[in-house]
Coordinates of C-alpha atoms and ligand atoms in Angstrom, one line a residue:
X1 CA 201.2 16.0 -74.9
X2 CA 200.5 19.7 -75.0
X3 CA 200.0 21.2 -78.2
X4 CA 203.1 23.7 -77.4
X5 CA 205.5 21.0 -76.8
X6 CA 203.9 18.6 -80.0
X7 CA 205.0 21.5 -81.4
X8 CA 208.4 22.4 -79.8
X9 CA 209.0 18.5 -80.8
X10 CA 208.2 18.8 -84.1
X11 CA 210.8 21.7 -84.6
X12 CA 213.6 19.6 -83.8
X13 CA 212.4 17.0 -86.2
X14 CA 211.1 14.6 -83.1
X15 CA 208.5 12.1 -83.7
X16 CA 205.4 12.4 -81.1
X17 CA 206.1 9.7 -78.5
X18 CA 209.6 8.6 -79.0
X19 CA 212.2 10.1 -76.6
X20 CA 209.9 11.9 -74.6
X21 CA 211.2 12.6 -71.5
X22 CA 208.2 12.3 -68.6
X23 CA 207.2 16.1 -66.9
X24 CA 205.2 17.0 -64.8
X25 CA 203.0 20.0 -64.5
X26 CA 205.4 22.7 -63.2
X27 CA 204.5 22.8 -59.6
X28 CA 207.1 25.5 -58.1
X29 CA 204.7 28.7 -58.8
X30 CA 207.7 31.0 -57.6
X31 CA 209.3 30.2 -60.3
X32 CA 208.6 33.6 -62.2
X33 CA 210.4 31.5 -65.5
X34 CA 207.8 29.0 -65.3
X35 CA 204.9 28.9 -67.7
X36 CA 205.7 32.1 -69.5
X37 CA 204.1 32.3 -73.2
X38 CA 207.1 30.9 -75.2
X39 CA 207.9 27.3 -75.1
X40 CA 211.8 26.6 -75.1
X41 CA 213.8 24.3 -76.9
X42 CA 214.3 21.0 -75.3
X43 CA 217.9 21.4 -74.7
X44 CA 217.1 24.7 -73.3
X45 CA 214.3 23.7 -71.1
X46 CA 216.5 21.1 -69.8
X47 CA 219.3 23.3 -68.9
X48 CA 216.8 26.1 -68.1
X49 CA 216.1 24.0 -64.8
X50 CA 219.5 24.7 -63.3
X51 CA 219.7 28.0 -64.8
X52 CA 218.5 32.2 -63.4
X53 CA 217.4 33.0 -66.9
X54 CA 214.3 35.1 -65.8
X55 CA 215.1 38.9 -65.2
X56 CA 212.1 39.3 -62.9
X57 CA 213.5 36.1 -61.0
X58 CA 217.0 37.6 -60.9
X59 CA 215.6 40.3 -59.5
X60 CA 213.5 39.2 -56.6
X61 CA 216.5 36.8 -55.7
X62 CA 219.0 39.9 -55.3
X63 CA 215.8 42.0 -53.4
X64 CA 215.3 39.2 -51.1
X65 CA 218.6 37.9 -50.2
X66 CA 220.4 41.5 -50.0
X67 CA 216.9 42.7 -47.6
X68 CA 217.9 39.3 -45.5
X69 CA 221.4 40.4 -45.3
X70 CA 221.3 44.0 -44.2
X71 CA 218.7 43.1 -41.3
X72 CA 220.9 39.5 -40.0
X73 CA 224.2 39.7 -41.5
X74 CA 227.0 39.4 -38.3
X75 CA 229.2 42.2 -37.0
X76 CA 232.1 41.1 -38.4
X77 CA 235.6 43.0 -37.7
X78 CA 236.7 43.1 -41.7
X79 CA 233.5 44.3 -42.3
X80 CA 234.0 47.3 -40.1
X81 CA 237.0 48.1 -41.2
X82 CA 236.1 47.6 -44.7
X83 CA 233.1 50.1 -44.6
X84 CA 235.4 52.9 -42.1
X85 CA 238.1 53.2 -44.9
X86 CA 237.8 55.6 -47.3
X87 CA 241.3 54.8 -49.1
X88 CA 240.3 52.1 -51.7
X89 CA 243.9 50.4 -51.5
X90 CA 243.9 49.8 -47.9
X91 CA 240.0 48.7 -47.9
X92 CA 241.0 46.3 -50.0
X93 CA 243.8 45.1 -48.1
X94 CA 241.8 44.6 -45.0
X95 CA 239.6 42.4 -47.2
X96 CA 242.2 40.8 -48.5
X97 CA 243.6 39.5 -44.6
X98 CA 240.3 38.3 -44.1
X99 CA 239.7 36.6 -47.1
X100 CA 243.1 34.6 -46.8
X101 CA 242.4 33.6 -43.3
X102 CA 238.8 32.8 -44.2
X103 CA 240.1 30.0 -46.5
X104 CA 239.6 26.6 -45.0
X105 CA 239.2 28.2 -41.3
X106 CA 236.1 29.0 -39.1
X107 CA 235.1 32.5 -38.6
X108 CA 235.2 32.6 -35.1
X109 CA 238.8 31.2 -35.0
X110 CA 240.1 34.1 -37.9
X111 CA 238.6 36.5 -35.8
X112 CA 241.8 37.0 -33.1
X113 CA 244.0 36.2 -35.8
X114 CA 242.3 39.2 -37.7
X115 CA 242.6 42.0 -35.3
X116 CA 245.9 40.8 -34.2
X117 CA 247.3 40.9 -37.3
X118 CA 245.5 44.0 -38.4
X119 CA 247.2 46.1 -35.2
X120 CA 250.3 44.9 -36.1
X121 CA 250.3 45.8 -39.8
X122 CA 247.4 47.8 -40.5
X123 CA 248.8 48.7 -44.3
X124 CA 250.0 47.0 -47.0
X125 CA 253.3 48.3 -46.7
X126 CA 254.0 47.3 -42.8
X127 CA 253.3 44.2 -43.7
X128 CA 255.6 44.0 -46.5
X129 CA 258.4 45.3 -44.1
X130 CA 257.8 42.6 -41.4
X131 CA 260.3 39.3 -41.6
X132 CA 259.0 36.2 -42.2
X133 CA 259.4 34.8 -38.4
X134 CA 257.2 37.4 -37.5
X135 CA 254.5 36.6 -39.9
X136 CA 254.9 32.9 -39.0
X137 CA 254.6 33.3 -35.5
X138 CA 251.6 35.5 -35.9
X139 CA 249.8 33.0 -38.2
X140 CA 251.0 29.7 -36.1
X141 CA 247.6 27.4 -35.5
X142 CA 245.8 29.4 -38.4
X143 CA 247.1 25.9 -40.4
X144 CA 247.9 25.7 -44.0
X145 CA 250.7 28.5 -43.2
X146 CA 252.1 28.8 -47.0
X147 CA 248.9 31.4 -47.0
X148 CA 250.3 34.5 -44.3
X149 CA 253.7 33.7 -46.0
X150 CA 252.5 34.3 -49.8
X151 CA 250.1 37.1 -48.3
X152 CA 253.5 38.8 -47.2
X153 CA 254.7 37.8 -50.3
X154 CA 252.4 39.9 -52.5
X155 CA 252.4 42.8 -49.9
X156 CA 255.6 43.1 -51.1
X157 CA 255.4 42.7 -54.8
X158 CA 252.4 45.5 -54.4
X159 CA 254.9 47.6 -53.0
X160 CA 258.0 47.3 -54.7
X161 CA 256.2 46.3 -58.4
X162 CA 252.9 48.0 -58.2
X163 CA 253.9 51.5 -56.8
X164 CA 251.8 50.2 -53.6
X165 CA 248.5 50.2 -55.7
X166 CA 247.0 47.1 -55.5
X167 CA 244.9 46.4 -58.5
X168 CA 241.3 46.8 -59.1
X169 CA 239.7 44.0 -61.5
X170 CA 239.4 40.8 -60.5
X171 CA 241.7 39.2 -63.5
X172 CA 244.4 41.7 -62.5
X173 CA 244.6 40.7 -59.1
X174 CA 244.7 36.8 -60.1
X175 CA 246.9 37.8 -62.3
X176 CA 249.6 39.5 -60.2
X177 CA 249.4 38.7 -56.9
X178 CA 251.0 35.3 -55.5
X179 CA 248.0 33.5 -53.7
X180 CA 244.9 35.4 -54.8
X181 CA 243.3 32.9 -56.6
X182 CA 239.8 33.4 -58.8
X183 CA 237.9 33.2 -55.5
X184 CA 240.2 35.9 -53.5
X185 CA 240.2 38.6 -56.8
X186 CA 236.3 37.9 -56.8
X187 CA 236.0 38.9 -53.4
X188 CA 238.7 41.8 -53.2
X189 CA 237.6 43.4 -56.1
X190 CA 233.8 43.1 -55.8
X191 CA 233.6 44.1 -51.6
X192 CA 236.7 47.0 -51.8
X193 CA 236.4 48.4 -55.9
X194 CA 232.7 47.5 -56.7
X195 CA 233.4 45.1 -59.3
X196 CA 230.3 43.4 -60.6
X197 CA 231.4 40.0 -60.2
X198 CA 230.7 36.7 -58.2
X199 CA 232.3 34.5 -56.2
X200 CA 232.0 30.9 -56.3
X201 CA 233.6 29.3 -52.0
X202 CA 232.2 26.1 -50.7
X203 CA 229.1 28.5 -49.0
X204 CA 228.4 29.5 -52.4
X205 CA 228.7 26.1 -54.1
X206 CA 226.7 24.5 -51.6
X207 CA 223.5 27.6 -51.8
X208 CA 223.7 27.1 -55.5
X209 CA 223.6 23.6 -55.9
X210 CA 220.5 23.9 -53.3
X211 CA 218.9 26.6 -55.6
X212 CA 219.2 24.8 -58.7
X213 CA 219.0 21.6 -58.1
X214 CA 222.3 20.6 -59.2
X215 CA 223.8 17.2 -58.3
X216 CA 226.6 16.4 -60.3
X217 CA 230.1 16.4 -58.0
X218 CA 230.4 19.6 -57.3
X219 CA 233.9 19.5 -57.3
X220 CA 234.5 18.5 -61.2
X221 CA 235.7 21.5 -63.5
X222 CA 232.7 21.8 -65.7
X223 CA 230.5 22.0 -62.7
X224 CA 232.4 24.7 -61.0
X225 CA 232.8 26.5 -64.0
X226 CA 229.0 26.5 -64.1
X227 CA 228.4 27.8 -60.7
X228 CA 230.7 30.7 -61.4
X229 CA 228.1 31.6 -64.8
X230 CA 225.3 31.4 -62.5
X231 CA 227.3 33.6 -59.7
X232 CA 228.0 36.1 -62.3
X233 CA 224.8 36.1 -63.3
X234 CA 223.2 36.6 -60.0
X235 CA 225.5 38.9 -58.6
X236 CA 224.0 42.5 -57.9
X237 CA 225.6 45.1 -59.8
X238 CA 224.7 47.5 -57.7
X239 CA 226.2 46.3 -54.2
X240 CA 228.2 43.6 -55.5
X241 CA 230.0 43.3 -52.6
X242 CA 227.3 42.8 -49.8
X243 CA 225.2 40.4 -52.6
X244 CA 228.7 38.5 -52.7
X245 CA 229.1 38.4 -48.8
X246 CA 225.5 37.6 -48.4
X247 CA 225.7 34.5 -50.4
X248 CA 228.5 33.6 -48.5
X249 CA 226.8 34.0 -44.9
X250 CA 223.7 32.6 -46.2
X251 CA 225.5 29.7 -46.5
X252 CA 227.4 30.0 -43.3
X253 CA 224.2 30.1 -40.9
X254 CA 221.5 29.2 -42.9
X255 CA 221.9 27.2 -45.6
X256 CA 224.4 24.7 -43.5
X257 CA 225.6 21.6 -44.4
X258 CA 223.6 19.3 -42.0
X259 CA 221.1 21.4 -40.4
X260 CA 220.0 24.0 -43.4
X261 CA 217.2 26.4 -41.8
X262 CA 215.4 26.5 -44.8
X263 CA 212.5 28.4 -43.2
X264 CA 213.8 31.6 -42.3
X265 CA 215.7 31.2 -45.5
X266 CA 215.3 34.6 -47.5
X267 CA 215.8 32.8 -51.1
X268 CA 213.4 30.0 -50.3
X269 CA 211.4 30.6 -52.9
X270 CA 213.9 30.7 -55.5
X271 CA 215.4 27.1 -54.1
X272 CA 214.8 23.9 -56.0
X273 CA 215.6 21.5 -53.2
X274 CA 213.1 22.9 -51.0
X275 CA 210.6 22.9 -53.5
X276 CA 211.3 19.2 -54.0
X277 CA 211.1 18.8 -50.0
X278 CA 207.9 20.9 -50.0
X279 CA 206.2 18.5 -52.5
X280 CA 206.9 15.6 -50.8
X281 CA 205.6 16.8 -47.5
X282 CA 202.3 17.8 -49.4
X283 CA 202.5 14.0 -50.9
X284 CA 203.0 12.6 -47.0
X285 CA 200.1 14.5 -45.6
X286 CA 197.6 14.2 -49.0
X287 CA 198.5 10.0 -48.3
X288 CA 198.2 10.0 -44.4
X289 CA 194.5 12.0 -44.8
X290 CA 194.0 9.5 -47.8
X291 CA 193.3 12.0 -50.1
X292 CA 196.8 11.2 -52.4
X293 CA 196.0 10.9 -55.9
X294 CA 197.1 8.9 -58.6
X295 CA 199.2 11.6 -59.3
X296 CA 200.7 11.7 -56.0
X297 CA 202.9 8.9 -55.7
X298 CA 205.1 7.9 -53.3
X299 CA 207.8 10.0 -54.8
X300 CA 205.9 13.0 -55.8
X301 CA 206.4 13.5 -59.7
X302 CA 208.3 17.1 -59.4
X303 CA 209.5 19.6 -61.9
X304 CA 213.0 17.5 -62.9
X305 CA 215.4 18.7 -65.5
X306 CA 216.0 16.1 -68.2
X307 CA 216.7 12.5 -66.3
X308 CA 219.1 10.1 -67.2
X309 CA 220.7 12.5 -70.0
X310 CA 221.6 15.8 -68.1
X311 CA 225.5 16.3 -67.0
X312 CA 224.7 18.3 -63.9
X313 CA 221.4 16.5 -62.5
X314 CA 222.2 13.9 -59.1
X315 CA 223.7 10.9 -60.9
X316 CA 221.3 7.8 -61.4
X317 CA 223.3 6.0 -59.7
X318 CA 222.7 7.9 -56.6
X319 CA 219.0 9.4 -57.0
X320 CA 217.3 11.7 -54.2
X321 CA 217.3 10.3 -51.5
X322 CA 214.4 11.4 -49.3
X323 CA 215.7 11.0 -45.8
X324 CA 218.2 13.5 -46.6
X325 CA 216.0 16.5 -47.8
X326 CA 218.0 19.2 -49.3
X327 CA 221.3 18.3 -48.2
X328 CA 220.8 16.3 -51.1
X329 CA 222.8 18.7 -52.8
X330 CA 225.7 19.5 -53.3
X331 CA 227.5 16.0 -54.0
X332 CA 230.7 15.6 -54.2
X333 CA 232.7 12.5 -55.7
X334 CA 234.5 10.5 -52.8
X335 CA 237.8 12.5 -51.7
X336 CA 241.2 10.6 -51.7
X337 CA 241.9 8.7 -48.3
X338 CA 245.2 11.2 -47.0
X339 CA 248.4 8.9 -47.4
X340 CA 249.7 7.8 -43.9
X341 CA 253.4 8.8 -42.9
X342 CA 254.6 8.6 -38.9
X343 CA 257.3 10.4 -37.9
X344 CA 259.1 10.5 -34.8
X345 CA 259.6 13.5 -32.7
X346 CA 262.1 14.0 -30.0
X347 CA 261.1 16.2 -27.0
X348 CA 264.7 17.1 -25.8
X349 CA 265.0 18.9 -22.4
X350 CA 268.1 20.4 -20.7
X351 CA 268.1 22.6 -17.9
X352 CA 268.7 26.3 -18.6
X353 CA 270.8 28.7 -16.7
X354 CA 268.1 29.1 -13.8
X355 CA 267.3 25.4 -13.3
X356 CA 263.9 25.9 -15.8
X357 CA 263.5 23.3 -18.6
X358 CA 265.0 24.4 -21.8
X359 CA 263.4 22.4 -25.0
X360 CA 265.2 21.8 -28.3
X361 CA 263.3 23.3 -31.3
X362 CA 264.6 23.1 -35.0
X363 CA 263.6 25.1 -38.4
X364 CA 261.7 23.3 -40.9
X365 CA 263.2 23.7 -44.3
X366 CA 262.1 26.9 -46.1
X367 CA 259.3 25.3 -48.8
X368 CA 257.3 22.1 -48.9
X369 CA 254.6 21.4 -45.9
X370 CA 255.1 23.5 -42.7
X371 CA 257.8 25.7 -44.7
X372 CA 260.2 27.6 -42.7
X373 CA 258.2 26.9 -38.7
X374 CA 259.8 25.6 -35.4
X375 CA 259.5 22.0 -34.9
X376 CA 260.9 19.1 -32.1
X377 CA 263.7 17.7 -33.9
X378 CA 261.8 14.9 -36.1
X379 CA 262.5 12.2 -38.7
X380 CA 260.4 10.2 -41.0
X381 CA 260.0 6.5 -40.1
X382 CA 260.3 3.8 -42.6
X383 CA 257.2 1.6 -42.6
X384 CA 257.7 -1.8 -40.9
X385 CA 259.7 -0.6 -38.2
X386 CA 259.6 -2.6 -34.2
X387 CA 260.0 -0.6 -31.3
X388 CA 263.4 -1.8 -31.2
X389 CA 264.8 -0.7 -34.5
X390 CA 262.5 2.6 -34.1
X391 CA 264.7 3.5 -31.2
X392 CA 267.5 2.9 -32.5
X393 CA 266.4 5.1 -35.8
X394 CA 265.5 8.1 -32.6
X395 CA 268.6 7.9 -30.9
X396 CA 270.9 7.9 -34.1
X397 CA 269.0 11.5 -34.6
X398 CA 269.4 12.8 -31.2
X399 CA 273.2 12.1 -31.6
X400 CA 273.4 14.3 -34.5
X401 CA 271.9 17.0 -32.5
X402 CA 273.2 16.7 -29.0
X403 CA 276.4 14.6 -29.7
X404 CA 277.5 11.2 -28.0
X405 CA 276.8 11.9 -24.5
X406 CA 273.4 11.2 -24.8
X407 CA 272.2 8.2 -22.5
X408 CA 270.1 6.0 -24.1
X409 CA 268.3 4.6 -21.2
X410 CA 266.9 7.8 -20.6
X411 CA 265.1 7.5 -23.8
X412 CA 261.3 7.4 -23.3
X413 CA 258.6 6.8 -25.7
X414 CA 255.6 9.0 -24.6
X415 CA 252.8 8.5 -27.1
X416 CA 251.5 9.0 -30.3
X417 CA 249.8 12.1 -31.6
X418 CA 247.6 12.1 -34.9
X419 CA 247.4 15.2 -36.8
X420 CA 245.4 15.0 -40.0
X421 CA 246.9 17.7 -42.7
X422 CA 244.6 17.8 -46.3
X423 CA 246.6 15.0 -47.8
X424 CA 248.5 13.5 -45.0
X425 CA 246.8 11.4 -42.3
X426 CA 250.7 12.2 -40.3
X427 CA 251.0 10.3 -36.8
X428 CA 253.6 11.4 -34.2
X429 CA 255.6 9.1 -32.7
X430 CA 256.8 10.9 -29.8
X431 CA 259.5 10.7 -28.0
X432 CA 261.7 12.4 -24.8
X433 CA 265.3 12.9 -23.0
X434 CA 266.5 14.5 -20.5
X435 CA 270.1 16.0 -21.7
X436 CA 272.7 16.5 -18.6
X437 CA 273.1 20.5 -17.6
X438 CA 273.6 22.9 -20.2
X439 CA 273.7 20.5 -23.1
X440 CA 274.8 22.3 -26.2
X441 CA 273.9 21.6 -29.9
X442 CA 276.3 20.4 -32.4
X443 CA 275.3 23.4 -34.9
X444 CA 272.6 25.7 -35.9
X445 CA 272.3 26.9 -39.3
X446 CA 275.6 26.0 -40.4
X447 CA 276.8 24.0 -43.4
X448 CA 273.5 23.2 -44.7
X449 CA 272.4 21.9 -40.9
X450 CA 269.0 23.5 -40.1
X451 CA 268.7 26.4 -37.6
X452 CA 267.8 25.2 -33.8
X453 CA 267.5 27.0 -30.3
X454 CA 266.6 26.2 -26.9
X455 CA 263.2 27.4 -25.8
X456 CA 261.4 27.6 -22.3
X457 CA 257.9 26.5 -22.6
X458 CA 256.7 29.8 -22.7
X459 CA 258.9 30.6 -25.4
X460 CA 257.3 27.6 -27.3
X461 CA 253.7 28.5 -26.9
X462 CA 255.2 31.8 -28.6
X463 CA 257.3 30.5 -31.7
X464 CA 256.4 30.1 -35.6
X465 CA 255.2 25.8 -34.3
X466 CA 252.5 24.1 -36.1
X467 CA 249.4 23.5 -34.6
X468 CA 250.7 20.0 -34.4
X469 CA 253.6 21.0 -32.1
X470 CA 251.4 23.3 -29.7
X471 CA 248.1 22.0 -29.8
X472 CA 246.6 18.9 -28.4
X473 CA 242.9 19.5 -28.0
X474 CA 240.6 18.2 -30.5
X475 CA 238.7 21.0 -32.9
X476 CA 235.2 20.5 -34.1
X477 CA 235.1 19.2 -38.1
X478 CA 232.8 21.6 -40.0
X479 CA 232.7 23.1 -43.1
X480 CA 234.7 26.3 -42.4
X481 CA 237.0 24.1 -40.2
X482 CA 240.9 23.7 -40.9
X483 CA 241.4 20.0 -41.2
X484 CA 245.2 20.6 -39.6
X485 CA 243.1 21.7 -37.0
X486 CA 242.2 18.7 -35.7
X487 CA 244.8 16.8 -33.2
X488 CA 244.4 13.4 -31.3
X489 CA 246.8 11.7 -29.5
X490 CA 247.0 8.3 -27.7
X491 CA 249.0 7.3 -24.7
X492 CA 251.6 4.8 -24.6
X493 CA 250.0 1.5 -21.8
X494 CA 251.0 3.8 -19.0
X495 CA 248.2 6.5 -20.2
X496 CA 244.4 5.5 -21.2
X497 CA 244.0 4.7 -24.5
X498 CA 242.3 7.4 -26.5
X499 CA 243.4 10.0 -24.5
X500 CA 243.7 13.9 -25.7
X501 CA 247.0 15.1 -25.0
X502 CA 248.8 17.7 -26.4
X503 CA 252.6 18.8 -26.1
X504 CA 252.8 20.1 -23.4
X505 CA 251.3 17.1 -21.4
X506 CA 254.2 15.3 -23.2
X507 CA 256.5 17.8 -21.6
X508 CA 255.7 17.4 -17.9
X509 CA 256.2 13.3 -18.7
X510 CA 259.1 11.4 -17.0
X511 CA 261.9 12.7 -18.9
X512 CA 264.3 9.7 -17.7
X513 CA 265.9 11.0 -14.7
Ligands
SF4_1 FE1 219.4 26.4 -48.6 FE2 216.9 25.7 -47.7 FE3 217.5 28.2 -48.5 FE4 217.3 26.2 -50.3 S1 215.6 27.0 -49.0 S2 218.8 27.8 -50.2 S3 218.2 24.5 -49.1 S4 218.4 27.1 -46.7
ZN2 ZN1 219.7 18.5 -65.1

């Protein structure tokens, strides 16, 4: 034992030898923090490991990763805008569209979505004039579609409450805006007013985690509020906004979930993952050249922050696992299996005036999941079920809808399409009937009954329908992706099973002629 830390030891009243938690020589030179003349505390050693606490490490962390940025960052559209517009209240709405649709969807899907809904309402206040169909329709297969209504929502507040101002700090505009969470203020108030402050996403979370070596699930509260201290630490105060959006696209295209680049990576040298990757490599080589010391074991005796005792180091139940590198970090506890619910869905045609099919759509009620969109008409089934009773179930539905004249042997079942929401692992069953000519509906809108219209297929593709409704084809899973993206269906016996099929294959099915 050094004579530094016999002595560090002896200040907190520690006997030489008992407790001693096992270092190794630090081994990261980047680390600027590292050997520097005063010896912490324990506890603050310990914690020190997860921790920017070095100015001159601060420093070089912003200077490298903001250099990084301004030479590889992507030509976004918000970002454009954002840096064209002079008039701080409508830079910060253009930020503020982006970074709603950014949450839980892929850049490159947001992107039409953007400059749509940019053209359409380019302020604040033509959005907060639009109806809510039209912001619907606008944001249908952008999933989780509570977020364009809320957006709308605030537009309006901002203009009838706010004087049109939007606010400037980050704890204002969490404060008073329906949907801006701490995450959305962050980013609104550090990329449009200049606001010295971070922002903690699931880019961020995972580059910090990988830079400090922290292991814990990610997801807990005392974690996240941990990564938002080290954001705010880190954040540049003088371009607050690009440092904020670099973090973010560092951890878009380089520091990735699976496939992390880590050597073009501009904060490698700040990263304690790599570092523990970079000594095990020197380990594998030393031992294949046979030149591996003592000291060089088979898991190479790296800088670690206190094991066993510390509340955000991996678990020692699950320890680094070598095979996985740095994606050792960030872990997360297991999520919740999504409950499973089927619901049957009637595809009811007619024939319209000019002999084109006419589909039945109805409104979804106006809160809970899918508030307020266009929908076949549907019902929950009850578990348990046969095909039998199921039809039955269907057909009392249709009657409600399209009266008594409906034939029931033109019922057909068509297959089933699986659409996986956050919490709800939601299975179609889907059904179809041809209605004689110019079928009408027993009511729209009236006495509590919900609102319905017929609809030619183009006129589908066009409403306020869930991606569930319009889409069939499957969507790549990725960090940035919408889980309600993702659609699979599977044929009835007459179809291959594990077929893709979307509506509108269901439409051109046998409708029971
Ligand atoms: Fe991520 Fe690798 Fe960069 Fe560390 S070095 S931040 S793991 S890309
Ligand atoms: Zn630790």
């Amino acid at each position: 034992m050094s004579r530094l830390r016999a002595a560090a030891r002896g200040r907190q009243g520690l006997p030489q030898g008992v407790g001693e938690v096992r270092k190794s020589p630090r081994r990261c030179r980047e680390n600027p923090s590292s050997g520097k003349g005063v010896f912490p505390s324990l506890s603050t050693q310990q914690s020190a490991y997860h921790l920017f606490s070095h100015p001159v490490e601060i420093q070089a962390f912003r200077v490298n990763l903001l250099a990084w940025y301004d030479k590889c960052k992507r030509d976004l559209p918000w970002r454009k805008l954002a840096a064209s517009e002079s008039d701080p209240t409508r830079r910060a709405y253009t930020v503020w569209v982006s970074e709603i649709m950014l949450q839980q969807t892929q850049v490159a899907t947001v992107i039409d979505y953007y400059n749509r809904w940019m053209q359409k309402w380019p302020t604040l206040q033509a959005l907060a004039g639009a109806s809510l169909e039209d912001v619907n329709e606008l944001w249908a297969g952008l999933g989780y579609y509570s977020r364009g209504k809320r957006l709308q929502e605030a537009a309006q507040k901002v203009v009838s409450e706010l004087a049109g101002e939007m606010p400037r700090a980050a704890e204002e505009l969490q404060k008073l805006l329906p949907g801006v969470g701490r995450y959305t203020a962050g980013a609104i108030a550090s990329i449009a007013y200049g606001q010295a402050t971070g922002v903690v996403d699931g880019n961020v979370i995972r580059v910090l985690c990988r830079v400090r070596g922290i292991g814990a699930d990610s997801s807990s509260p005392a974690v996240i509020d941990r990564l938002w201290d080290l954001a705010n630490t880190l954040v540049d105060p003088v371009r607050p906004g690009d440092f904020n959006q670099a973090m973010m696209e560092l951890g878009a295209t380089v520091c990735t979930p699976r496939a992390p680049l880590c050597m073009e990576c501009p904060v490698k040298p700040h990263c304690r993952a790599r570092c523990r990757v970079e000594k095990e490599l020197e380990c594998a080589s030393k031992r294949l050249l046979g030149k591996a010391a003592p000291t060089c074991p088979q898991a190479p005796d790296v800088e670690e922050c206190a094991a066993g005792s510390c509340s955000l180091c991996l678990p020692a139940t699950e320890p680094w696992d070598s095979s996985r590198g740095v994606a050792n970090f960030p872990r997360r506890a297991a999520k919740k299996q999504p409950r499973a619910e089927r619901t049957a869905t009637c595809v009811l045609e007619r024939r319209g005036p000019g002999g084109e099919p006419e589909y039945l759509i109805v409104q979804r009620p106006s809160s809970g999941l899918l508030a307020g969109l266009w929908e076949f008409p549907s019902l929950p089934l009850e578990p348990g079920l046969n095909e039998k009773q199921q039809r039955e179930v269907v057909l009392g539905h249709i009657q409600a809808w399209a009266g008594d004249a409906v034939a029931r042997g033109r019922l057909r079942h068509v297959g089933e399409v699986i659409h996986i929401f956050s919490h709800i692992h939601q299975t179609y069953v889907v059904y179809s009937l041809l209605l004689g000519g110019g079928a009408q509906t027993t009511a729209s809108g009236q006495d509590g009954q919900p609102a319905c219209r017929w609809v030619t297929q183009a006129d589908l593709q066009k409403s306020a329908i869930s991606t569930a409704m319009k889409k069939g084809h499957k969507r790549k899973r990725g960090c940035e992706v919408a889980r309600a993206g993702q659609l699979k269906a599977e044929a009835d016996s007459s179809r291959p099973r594990r077929q893709q099929l979307s509506l509108a294959a269901f439409l051109k099915a046998p409708a029971g002629e």
